[in-house]
PDB file of C-alpha atoms in Angstrom:
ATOM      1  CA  UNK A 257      69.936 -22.016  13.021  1.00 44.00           C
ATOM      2  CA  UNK A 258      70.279 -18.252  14.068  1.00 49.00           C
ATOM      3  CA  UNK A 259      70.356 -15.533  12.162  1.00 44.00           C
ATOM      4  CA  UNK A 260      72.603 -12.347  13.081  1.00 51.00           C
ATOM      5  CA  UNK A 261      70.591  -9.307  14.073  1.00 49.00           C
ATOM      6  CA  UNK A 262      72.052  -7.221  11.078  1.00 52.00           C
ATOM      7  CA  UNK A 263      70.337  -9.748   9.114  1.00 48.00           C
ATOM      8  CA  UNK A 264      66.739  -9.945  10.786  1.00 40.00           C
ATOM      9  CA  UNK A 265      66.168  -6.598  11.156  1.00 44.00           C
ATOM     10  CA  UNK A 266      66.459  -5.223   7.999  1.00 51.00           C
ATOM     11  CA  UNK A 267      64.489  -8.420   6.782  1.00 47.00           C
ATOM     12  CA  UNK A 268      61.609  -7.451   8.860  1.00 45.00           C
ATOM     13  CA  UNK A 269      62.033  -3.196   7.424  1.00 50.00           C
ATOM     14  CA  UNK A 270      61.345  -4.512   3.937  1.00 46.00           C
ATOM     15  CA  UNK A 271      58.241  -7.127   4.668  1.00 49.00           C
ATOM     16  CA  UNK A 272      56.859  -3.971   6.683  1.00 46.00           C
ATOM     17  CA  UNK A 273      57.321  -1.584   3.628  1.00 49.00           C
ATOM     18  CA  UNK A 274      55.992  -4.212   1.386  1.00 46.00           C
ATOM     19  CA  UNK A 275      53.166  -4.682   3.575  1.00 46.00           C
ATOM     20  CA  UNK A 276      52.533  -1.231   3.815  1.00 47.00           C
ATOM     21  CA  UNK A 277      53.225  -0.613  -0.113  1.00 50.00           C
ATOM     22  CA  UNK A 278      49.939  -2.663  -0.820  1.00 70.00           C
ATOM     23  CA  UNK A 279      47.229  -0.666   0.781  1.00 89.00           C
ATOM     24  CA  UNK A 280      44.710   1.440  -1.348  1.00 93.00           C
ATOM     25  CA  UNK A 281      45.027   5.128  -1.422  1.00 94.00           C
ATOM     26  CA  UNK A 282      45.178   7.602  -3.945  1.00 95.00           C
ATOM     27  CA  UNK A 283      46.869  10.836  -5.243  1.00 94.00           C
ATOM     28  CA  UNK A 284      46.853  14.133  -6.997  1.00 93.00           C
ATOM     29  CA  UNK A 285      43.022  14.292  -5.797  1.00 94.00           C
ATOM     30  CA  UNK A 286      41.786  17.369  -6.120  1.00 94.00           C
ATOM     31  CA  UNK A 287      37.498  18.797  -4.615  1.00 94.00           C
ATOM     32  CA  UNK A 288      36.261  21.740  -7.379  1.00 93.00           C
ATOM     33  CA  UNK A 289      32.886  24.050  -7.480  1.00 91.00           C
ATOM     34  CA  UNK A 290      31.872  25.102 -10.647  1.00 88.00           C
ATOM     35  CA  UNK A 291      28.990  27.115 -10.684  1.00 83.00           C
ATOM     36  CA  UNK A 292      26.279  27.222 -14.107  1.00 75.00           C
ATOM     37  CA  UNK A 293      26.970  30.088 -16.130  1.00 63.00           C
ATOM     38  CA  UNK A 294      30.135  31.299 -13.364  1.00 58.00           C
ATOM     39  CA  UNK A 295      33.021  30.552 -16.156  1.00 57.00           C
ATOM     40  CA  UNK A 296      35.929  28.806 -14.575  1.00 51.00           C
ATOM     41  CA  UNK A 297      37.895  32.557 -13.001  1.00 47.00           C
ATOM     42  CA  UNK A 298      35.507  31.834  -9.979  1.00 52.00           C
ATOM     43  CA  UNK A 299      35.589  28.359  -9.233  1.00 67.00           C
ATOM     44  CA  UNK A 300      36.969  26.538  -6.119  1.00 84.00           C
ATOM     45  CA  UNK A 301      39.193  24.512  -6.463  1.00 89.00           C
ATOM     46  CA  UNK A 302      41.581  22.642  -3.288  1.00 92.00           C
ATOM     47  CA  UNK A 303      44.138  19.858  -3.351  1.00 94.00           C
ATOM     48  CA  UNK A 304      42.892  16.854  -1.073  1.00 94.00           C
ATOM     49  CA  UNK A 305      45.590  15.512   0.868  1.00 92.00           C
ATOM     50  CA  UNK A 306      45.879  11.518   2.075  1.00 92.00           C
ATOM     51  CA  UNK A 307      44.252  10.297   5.712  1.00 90.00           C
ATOM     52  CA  UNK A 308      44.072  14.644   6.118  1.00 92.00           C
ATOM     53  CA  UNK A 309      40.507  16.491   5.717  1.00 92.00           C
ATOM     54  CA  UNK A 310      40.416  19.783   3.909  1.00 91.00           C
ATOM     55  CA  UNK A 311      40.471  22.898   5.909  1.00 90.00           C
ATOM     56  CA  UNK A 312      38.141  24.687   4.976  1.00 89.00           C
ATOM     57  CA  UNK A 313      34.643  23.667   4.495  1.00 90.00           C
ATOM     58  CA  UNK A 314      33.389  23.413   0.565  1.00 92.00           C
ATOM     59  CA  UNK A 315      29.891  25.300  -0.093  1.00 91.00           C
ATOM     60  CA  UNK A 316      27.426  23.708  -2.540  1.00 91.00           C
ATOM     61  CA  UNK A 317      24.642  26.078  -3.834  1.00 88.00           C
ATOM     62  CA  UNK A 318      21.550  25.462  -5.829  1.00 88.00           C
ATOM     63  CA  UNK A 319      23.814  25.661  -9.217  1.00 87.00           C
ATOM     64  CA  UNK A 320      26.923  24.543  -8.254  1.00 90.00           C
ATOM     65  CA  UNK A 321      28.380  21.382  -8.715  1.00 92.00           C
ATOM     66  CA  UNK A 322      30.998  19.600  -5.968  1.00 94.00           C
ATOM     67  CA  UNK A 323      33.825  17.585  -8.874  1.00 94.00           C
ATOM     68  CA  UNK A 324      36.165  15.392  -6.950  1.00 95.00           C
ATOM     69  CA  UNK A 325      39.496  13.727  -9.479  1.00 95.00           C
ATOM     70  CA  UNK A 326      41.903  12.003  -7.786  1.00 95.00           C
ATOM     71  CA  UNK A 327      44.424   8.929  -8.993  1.00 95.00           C
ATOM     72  CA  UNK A 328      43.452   5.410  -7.241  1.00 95.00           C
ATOM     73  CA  UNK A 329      46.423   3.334  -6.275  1.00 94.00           C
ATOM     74  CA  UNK A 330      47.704   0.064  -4.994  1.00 92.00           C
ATOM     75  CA  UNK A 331      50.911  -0.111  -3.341  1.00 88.00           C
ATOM     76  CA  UNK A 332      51.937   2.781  -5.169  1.00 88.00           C
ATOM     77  CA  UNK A 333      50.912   1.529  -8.683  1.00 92.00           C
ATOM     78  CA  UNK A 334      48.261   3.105 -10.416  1.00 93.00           C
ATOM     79  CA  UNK A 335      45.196   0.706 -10.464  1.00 93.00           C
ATOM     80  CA  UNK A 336      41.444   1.098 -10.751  1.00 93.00           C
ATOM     81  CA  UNK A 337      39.702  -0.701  -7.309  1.00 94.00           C
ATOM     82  CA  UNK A 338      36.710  -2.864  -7.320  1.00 94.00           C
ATOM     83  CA  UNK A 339      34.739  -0.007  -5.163  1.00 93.00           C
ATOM     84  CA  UNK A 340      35.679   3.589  -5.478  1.00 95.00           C
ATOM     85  CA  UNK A 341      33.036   6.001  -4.068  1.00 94.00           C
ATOM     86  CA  UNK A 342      32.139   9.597  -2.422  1.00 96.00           C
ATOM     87  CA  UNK A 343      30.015   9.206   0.792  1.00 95.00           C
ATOM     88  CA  UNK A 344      28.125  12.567   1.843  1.00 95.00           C
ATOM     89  CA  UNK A 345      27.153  11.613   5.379  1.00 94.00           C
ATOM     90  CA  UNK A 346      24.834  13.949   8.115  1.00 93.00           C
ATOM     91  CA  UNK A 347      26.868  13.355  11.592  1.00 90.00           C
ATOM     92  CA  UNK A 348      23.878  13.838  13.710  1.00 89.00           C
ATOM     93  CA  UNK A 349      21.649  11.038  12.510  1.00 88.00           C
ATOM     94  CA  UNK A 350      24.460   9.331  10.650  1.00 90.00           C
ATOM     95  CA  UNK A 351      21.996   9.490   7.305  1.00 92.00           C
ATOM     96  CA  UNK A 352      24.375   8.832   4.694  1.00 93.00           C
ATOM     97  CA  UNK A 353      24.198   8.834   0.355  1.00 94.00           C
ATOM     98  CA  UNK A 354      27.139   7.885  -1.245  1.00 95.00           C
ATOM     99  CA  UNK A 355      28.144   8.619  -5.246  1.00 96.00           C
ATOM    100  CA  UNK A 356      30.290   6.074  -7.502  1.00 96.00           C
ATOM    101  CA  UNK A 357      33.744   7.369  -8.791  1.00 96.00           C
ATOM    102  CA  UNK A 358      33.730   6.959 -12.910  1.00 95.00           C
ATOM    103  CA  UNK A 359      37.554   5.296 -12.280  1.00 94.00           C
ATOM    104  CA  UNK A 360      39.800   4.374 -15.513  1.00 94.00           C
ATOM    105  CA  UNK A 361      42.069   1.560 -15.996  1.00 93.00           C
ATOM    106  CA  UNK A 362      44.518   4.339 -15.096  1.00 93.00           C
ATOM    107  CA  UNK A 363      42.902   4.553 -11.784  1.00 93.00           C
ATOM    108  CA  UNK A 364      41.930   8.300 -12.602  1.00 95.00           C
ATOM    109  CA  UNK A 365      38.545   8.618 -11.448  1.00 95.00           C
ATOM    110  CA  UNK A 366      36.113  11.609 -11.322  1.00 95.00           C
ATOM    111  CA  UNK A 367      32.758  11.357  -9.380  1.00 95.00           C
ATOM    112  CA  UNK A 368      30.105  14.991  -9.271  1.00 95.00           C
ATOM    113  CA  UNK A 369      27.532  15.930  -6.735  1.00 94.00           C
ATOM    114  CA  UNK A 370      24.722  18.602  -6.805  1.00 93.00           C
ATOM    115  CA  UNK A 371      22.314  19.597  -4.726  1.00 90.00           C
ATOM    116  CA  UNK A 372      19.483  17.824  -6.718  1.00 90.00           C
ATOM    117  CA  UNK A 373      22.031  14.305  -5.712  1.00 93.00           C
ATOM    118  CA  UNK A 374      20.764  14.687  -2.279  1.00 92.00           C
ATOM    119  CA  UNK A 375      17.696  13.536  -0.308  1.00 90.00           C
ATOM    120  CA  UNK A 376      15.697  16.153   1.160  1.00 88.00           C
ATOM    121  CA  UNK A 377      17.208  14.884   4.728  1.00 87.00           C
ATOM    122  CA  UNK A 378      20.746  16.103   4.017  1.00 90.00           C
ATOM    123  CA  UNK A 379      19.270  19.683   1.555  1.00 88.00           C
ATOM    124  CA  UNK A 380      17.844  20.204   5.020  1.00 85.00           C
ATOM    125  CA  UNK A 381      20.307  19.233   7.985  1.00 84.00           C
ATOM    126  CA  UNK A 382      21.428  22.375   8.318  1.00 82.00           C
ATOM    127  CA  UNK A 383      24.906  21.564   9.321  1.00 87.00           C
ATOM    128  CA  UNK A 384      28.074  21.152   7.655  1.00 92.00           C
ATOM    129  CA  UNK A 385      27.951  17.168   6.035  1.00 94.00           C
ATOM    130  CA  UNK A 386      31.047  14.952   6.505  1.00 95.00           C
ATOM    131  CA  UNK A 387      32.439  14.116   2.473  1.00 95.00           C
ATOM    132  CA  UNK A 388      34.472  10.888   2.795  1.00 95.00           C
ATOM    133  CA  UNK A 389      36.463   8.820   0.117  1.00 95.00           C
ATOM    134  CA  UNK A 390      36.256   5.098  -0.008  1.00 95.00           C
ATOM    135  CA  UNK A 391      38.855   2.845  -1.807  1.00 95.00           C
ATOM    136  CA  UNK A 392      38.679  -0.838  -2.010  1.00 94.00           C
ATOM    137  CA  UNK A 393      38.987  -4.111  -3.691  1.00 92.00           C
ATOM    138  CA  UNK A 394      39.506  -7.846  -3.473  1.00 89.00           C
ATOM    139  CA  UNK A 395      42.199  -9.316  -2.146  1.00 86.00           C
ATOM    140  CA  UNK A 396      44.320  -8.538   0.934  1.00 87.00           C
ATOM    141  CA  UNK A 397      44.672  -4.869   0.379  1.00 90.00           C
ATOM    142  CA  UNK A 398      43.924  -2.986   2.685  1.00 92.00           C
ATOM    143  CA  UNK A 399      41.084  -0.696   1.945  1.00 94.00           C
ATOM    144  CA  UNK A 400      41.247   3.375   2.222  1.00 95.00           C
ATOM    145  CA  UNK A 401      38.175   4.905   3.977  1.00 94.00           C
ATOM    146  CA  UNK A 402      38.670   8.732   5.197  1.00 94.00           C
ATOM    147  CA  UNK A 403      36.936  12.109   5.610  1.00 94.00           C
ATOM    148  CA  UNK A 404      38.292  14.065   2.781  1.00 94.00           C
ATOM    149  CA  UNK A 405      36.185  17.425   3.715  1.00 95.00           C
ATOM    150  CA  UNK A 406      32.928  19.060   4.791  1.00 94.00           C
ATOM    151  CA  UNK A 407      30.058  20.730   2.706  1.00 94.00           C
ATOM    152  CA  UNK A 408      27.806  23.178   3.404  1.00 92.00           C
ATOM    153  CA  UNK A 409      24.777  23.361   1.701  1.00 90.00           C
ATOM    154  CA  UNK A 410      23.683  26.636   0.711  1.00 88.00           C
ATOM    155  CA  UNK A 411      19.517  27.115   0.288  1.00 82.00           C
ATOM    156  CA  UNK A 412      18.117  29.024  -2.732  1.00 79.00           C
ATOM    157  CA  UNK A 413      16.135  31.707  -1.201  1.00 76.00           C
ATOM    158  CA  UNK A 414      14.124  32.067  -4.024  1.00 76.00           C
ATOM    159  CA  UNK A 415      12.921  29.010  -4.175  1.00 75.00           C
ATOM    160  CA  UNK A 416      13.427  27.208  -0.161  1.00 75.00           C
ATOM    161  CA  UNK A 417      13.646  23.711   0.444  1.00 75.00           C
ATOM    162  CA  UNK A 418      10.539  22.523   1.849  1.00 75.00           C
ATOM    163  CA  UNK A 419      10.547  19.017   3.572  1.00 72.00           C
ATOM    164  CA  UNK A 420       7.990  16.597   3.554  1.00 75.00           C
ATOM    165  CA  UNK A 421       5.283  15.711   6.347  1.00 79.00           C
ATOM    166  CA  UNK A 422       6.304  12.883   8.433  1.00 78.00           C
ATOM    167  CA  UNK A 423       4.810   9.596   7.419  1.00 80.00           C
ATOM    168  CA  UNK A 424       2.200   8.047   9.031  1.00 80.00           C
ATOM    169  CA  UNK A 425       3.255   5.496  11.894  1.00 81.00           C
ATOM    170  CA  UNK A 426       1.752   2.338  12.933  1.00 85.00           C
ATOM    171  CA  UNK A 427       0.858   3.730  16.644  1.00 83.00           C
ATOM    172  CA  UNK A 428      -1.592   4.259  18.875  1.00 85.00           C
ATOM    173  CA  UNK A 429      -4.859   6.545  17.632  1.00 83.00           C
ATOM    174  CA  UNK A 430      -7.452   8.547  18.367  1.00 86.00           C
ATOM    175  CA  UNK A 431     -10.658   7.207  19.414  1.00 90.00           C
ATOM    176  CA  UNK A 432     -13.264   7.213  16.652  1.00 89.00           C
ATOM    177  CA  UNK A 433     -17.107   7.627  17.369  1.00 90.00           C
ATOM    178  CA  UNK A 434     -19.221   5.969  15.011  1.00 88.00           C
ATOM    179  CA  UNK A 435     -22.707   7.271  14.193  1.00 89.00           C
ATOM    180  CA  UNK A 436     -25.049   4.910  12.919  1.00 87.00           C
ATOM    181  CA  UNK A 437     -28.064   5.527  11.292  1.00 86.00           C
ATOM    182  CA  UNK A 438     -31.347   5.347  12.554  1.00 82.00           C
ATOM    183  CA  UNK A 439     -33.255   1.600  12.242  1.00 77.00           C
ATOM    184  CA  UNK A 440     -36.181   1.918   9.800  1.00 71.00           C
ATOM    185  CA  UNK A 441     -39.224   2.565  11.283  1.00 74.00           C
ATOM    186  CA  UNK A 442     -42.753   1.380   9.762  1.00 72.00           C
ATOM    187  CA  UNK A 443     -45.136   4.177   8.640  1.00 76.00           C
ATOM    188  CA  UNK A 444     -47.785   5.482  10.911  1.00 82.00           C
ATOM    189  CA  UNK A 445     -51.081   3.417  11.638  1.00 81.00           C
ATOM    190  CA  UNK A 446     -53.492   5.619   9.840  1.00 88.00           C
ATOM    191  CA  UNK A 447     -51.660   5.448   6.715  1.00 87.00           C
ATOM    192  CA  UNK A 448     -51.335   1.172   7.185  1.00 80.00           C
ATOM    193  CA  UNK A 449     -55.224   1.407   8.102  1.00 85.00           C
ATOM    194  CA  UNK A 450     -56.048   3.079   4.880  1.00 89.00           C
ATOM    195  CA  UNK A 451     -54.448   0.680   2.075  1.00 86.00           C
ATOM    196  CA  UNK A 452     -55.686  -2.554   4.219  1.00 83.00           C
ATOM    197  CA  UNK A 453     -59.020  -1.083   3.911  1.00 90.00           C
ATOM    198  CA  UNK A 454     -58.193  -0.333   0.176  1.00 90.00           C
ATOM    199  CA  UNK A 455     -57.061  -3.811  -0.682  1.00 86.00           C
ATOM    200  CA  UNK A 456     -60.554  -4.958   2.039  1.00 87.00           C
ATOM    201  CA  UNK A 457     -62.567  -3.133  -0.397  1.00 90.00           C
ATOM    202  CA  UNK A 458     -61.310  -4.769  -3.829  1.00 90.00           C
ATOM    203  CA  UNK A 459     -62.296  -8.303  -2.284  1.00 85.00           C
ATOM    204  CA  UNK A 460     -66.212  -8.004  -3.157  1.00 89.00           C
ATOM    205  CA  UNK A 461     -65.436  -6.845  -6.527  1.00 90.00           C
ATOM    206  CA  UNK A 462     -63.098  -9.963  -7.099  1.00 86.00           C
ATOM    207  CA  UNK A 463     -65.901 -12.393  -5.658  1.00 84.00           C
ATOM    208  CA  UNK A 464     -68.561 -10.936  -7.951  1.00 86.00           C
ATOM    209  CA  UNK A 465     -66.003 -10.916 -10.952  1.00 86.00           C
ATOM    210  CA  UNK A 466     -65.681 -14.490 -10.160  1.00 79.00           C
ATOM    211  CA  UNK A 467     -69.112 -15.381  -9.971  1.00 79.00           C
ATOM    212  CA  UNK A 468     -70.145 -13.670 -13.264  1.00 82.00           C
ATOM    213  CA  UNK A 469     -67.261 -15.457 -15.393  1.00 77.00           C
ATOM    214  CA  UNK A 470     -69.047 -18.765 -13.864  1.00 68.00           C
ATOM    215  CA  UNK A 471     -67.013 -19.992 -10.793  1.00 69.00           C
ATOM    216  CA  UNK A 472     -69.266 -23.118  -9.175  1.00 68.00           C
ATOM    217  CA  UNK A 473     -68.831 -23.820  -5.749  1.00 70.00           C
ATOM    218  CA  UNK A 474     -70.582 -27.058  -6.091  1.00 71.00           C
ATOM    219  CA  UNK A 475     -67.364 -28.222  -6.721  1.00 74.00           C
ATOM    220  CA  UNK A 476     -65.742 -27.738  -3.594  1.00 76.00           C
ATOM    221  CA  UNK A 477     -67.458 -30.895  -2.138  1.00 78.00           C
ATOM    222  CA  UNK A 478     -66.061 -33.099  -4.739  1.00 78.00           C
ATOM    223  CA  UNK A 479     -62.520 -31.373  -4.269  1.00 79.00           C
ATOM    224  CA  UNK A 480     -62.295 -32.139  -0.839  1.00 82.00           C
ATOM    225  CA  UNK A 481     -63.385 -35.495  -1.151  1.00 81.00           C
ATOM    226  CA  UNK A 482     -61.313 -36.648  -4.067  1.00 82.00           C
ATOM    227  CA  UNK A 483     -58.052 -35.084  -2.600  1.00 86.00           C
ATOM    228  CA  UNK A 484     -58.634 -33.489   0.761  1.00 88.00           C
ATOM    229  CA  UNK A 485     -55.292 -33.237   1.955  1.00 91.00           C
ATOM    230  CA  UNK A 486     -53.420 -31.245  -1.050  1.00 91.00           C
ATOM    231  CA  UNK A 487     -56.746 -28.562  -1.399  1.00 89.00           C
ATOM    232  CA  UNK A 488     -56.150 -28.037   2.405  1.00 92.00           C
ATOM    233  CA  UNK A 489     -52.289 -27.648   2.287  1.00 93.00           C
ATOM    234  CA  UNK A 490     -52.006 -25.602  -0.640  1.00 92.00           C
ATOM    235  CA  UNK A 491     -54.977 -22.863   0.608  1.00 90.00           C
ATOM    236  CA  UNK A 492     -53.336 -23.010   4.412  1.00 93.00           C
ATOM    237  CA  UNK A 493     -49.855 -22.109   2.458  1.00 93.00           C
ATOM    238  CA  UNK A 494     -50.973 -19.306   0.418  1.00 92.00           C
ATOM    239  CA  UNK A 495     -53.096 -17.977   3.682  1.00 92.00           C
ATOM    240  CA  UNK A 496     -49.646 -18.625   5.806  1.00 93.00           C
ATOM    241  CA  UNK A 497     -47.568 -16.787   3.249  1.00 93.00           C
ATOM    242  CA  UNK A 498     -49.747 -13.641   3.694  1.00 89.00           C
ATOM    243  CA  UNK A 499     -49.697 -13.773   7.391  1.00 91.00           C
ATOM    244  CA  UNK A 500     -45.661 -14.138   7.080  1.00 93.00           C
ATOM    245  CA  UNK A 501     -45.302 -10.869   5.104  1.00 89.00           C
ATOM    246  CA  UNK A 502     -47.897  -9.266   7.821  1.00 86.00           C
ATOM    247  CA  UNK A 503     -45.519 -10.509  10.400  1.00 89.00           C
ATOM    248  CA  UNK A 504     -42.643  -9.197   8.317  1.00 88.00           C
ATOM    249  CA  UNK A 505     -44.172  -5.851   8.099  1.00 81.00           C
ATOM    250  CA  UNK A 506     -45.115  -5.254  11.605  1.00 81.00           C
ATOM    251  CA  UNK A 507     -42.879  -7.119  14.124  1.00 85.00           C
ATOM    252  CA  UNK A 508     -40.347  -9.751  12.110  1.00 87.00           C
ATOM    253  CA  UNK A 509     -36.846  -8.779  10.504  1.00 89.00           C
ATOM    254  CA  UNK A 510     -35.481 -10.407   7.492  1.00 89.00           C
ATOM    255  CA  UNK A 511     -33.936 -13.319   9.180  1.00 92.00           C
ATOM    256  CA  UNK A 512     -37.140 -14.533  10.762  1.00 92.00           C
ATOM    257  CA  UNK A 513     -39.401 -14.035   7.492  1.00 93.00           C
ATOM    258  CA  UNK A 514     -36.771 -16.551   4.869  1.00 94.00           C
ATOM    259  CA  UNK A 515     -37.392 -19.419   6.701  1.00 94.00           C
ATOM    260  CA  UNK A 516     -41.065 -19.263   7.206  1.00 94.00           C
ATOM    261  CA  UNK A 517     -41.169 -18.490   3.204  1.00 95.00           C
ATOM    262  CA  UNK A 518     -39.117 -21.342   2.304  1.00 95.00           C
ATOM    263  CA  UNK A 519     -41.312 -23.468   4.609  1.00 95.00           C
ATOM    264  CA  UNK A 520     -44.495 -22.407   2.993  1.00 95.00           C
ATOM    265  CA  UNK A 521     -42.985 -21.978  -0.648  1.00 94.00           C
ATOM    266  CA  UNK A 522     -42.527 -25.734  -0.470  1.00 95.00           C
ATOM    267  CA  UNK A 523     -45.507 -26.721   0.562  1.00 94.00           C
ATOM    268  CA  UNK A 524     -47.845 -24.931  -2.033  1.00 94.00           C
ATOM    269  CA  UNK A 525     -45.659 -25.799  -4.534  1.00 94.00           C
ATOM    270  CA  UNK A 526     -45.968 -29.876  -3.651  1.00 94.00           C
ATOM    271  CA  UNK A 527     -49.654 -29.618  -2.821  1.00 93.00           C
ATOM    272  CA  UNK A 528     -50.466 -27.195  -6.020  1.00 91.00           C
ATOM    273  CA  UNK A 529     -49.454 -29.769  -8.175  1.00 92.00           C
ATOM    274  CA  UNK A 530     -51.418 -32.257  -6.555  1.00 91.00           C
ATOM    275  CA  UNK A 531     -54.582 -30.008  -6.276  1.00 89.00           C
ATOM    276  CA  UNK A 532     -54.239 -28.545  -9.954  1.00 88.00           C
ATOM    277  CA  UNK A 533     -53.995 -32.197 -10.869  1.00 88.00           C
ATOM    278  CA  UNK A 534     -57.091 -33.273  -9.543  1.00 86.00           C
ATOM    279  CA  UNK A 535     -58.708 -30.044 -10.993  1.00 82.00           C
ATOM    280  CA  UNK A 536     -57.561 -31.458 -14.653  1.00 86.00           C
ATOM    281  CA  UNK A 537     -58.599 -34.531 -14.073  1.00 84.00           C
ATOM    282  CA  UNK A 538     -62.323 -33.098 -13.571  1.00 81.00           C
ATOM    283  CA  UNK A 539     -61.933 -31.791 -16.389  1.00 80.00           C
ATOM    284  CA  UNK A 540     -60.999 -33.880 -18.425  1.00 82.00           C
ATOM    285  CA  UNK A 541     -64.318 -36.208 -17.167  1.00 79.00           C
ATOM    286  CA  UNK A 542     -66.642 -33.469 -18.614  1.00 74.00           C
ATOM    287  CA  UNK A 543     -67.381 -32.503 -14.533  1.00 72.00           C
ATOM    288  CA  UNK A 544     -66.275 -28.356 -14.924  1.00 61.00           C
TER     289      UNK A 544
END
């Protein structure tokens, strides 16, 4: 079946006008500056046109405040959209901040911007910034997405914008030289000579201490002979023990003097309690 031309065509105008009746856009949008303490009899004020940027660029100073109203629709009914938002973008690096609309039921919506809004990047670009409006929502509308006008930002010389220091990178460094301290160092010979000979010299004095508070070295024969094994170990470990620690002090680091005291600690600890055994059992005969 064929339909006449006359029919078709005029079919076709009205799906096209429908189609085209459900896209987002808005209207009576207007971009204002009020400035703190300025009154209203010198603010800025421009009517924003659809799909058409504003002629003349909009200046935003350290008081002033950039107030964008406009009237969301869909397919020429007044709606509020899912997404409605001002997009202040730097067209060098593309660094872009965008600010919500506060949109009604009504689809009136009013969204503000001031300088403290912005990230140091776009206070500082020193060009004019791109100001686009965004509106958009689900379905199969289609969205509206346009450069509405450009703002300048104008620096308080009083008080200068001062950007940060770049961060720190992961990157390649500079070399660092370590200085490490000196390894310890025993004290001179002389003074080592004098306290050996100091300790040397206390030894008499010990033996005749000894001798005078009744030490018998008759005894040693029967000590020897009742256990000579744990007598010999546990006077070769106290007499390895102090040649360990002279090791230590002269020649040996840490590492090589724990070992050798473990090793020795052992020992006089297995054969003291054998030896001082067989000393109690002496005396518990009546022999000391």
């Amino acid at each position: 079946m064929k339909f006449p031309s006359s029919i078709v065509l005029p079919l076709l105008s009205l799906g096209a006008s429908l189609a085209a009746a459900a896209d987002w856009t808005f209207e009576d949008a207007t971009v204002s500056i009020s400035t703190k303490g300025a009154g209203v009899a010198g603010a800025f004020k421009e009517k924003l046109s659809v799909g058409k940027a504003l002629a003349k660029d909009v200046t935003l100073g350290p008081a002033d405040t950039i107030k964008v109203i406009l009237t969301s629709t869909e397919g020429g009914t007044p709606k509020r959209p899912h997404q409605a938002f001002l997009s202040i973008r730097e067209p060098k690096t593309g660094l872009e901040e965008s600010f919500p609309f506060i949109v009604k039921e009504s689809g009136k919506g009013k969204v503000e911007v001031t300088q403290r809004d912005l990230p140091i990047q776009l206070l500082t670009a020193g060009l004019p910034l791109e100001a686009k409006l965004t509106l958009a929502s689900f379905g199969s509308s289609t969205p509206y997405s346009s450069k509405a006008f450009e703002v300048t930002v104008a620096a308080d010389q009083a008080a200068p914008i001062i950007a940060p220091e770049a961060p720190v990178r992961y990157g390649k460094k500079a070399e660092i030289n370590h200085i490490f301290r000196a390894d310890p160092v025993s004290p001179p010979k002389i003074i080592s000579s004098f306290f050996v000979l100091a300790i040397a010299a206390t030894l008499p004095v010990l033996l005749g201490v000894w001798l005078m508070l009744g030490a018998n070295l008759n005894h040693l024969g029967k000590a020897m002979s009742a256990d000579p094994v744990s007598h010999t170990l546990f006077f070769g470990s106290i007499a390895g023990l102090e040649g360990v620690f002279f090791l230590y002090y002269s020649t040996w680091n840490l590492f090589q003097t724990l070992p050798a005291v473990a090793v020795f600690a052992v020992v006089a600890f297995l054969s003291g309690s054998r030896a001082l055994g067989e000393v109690q059992a002496r005396r518990l005969a009546g022999q000391r």
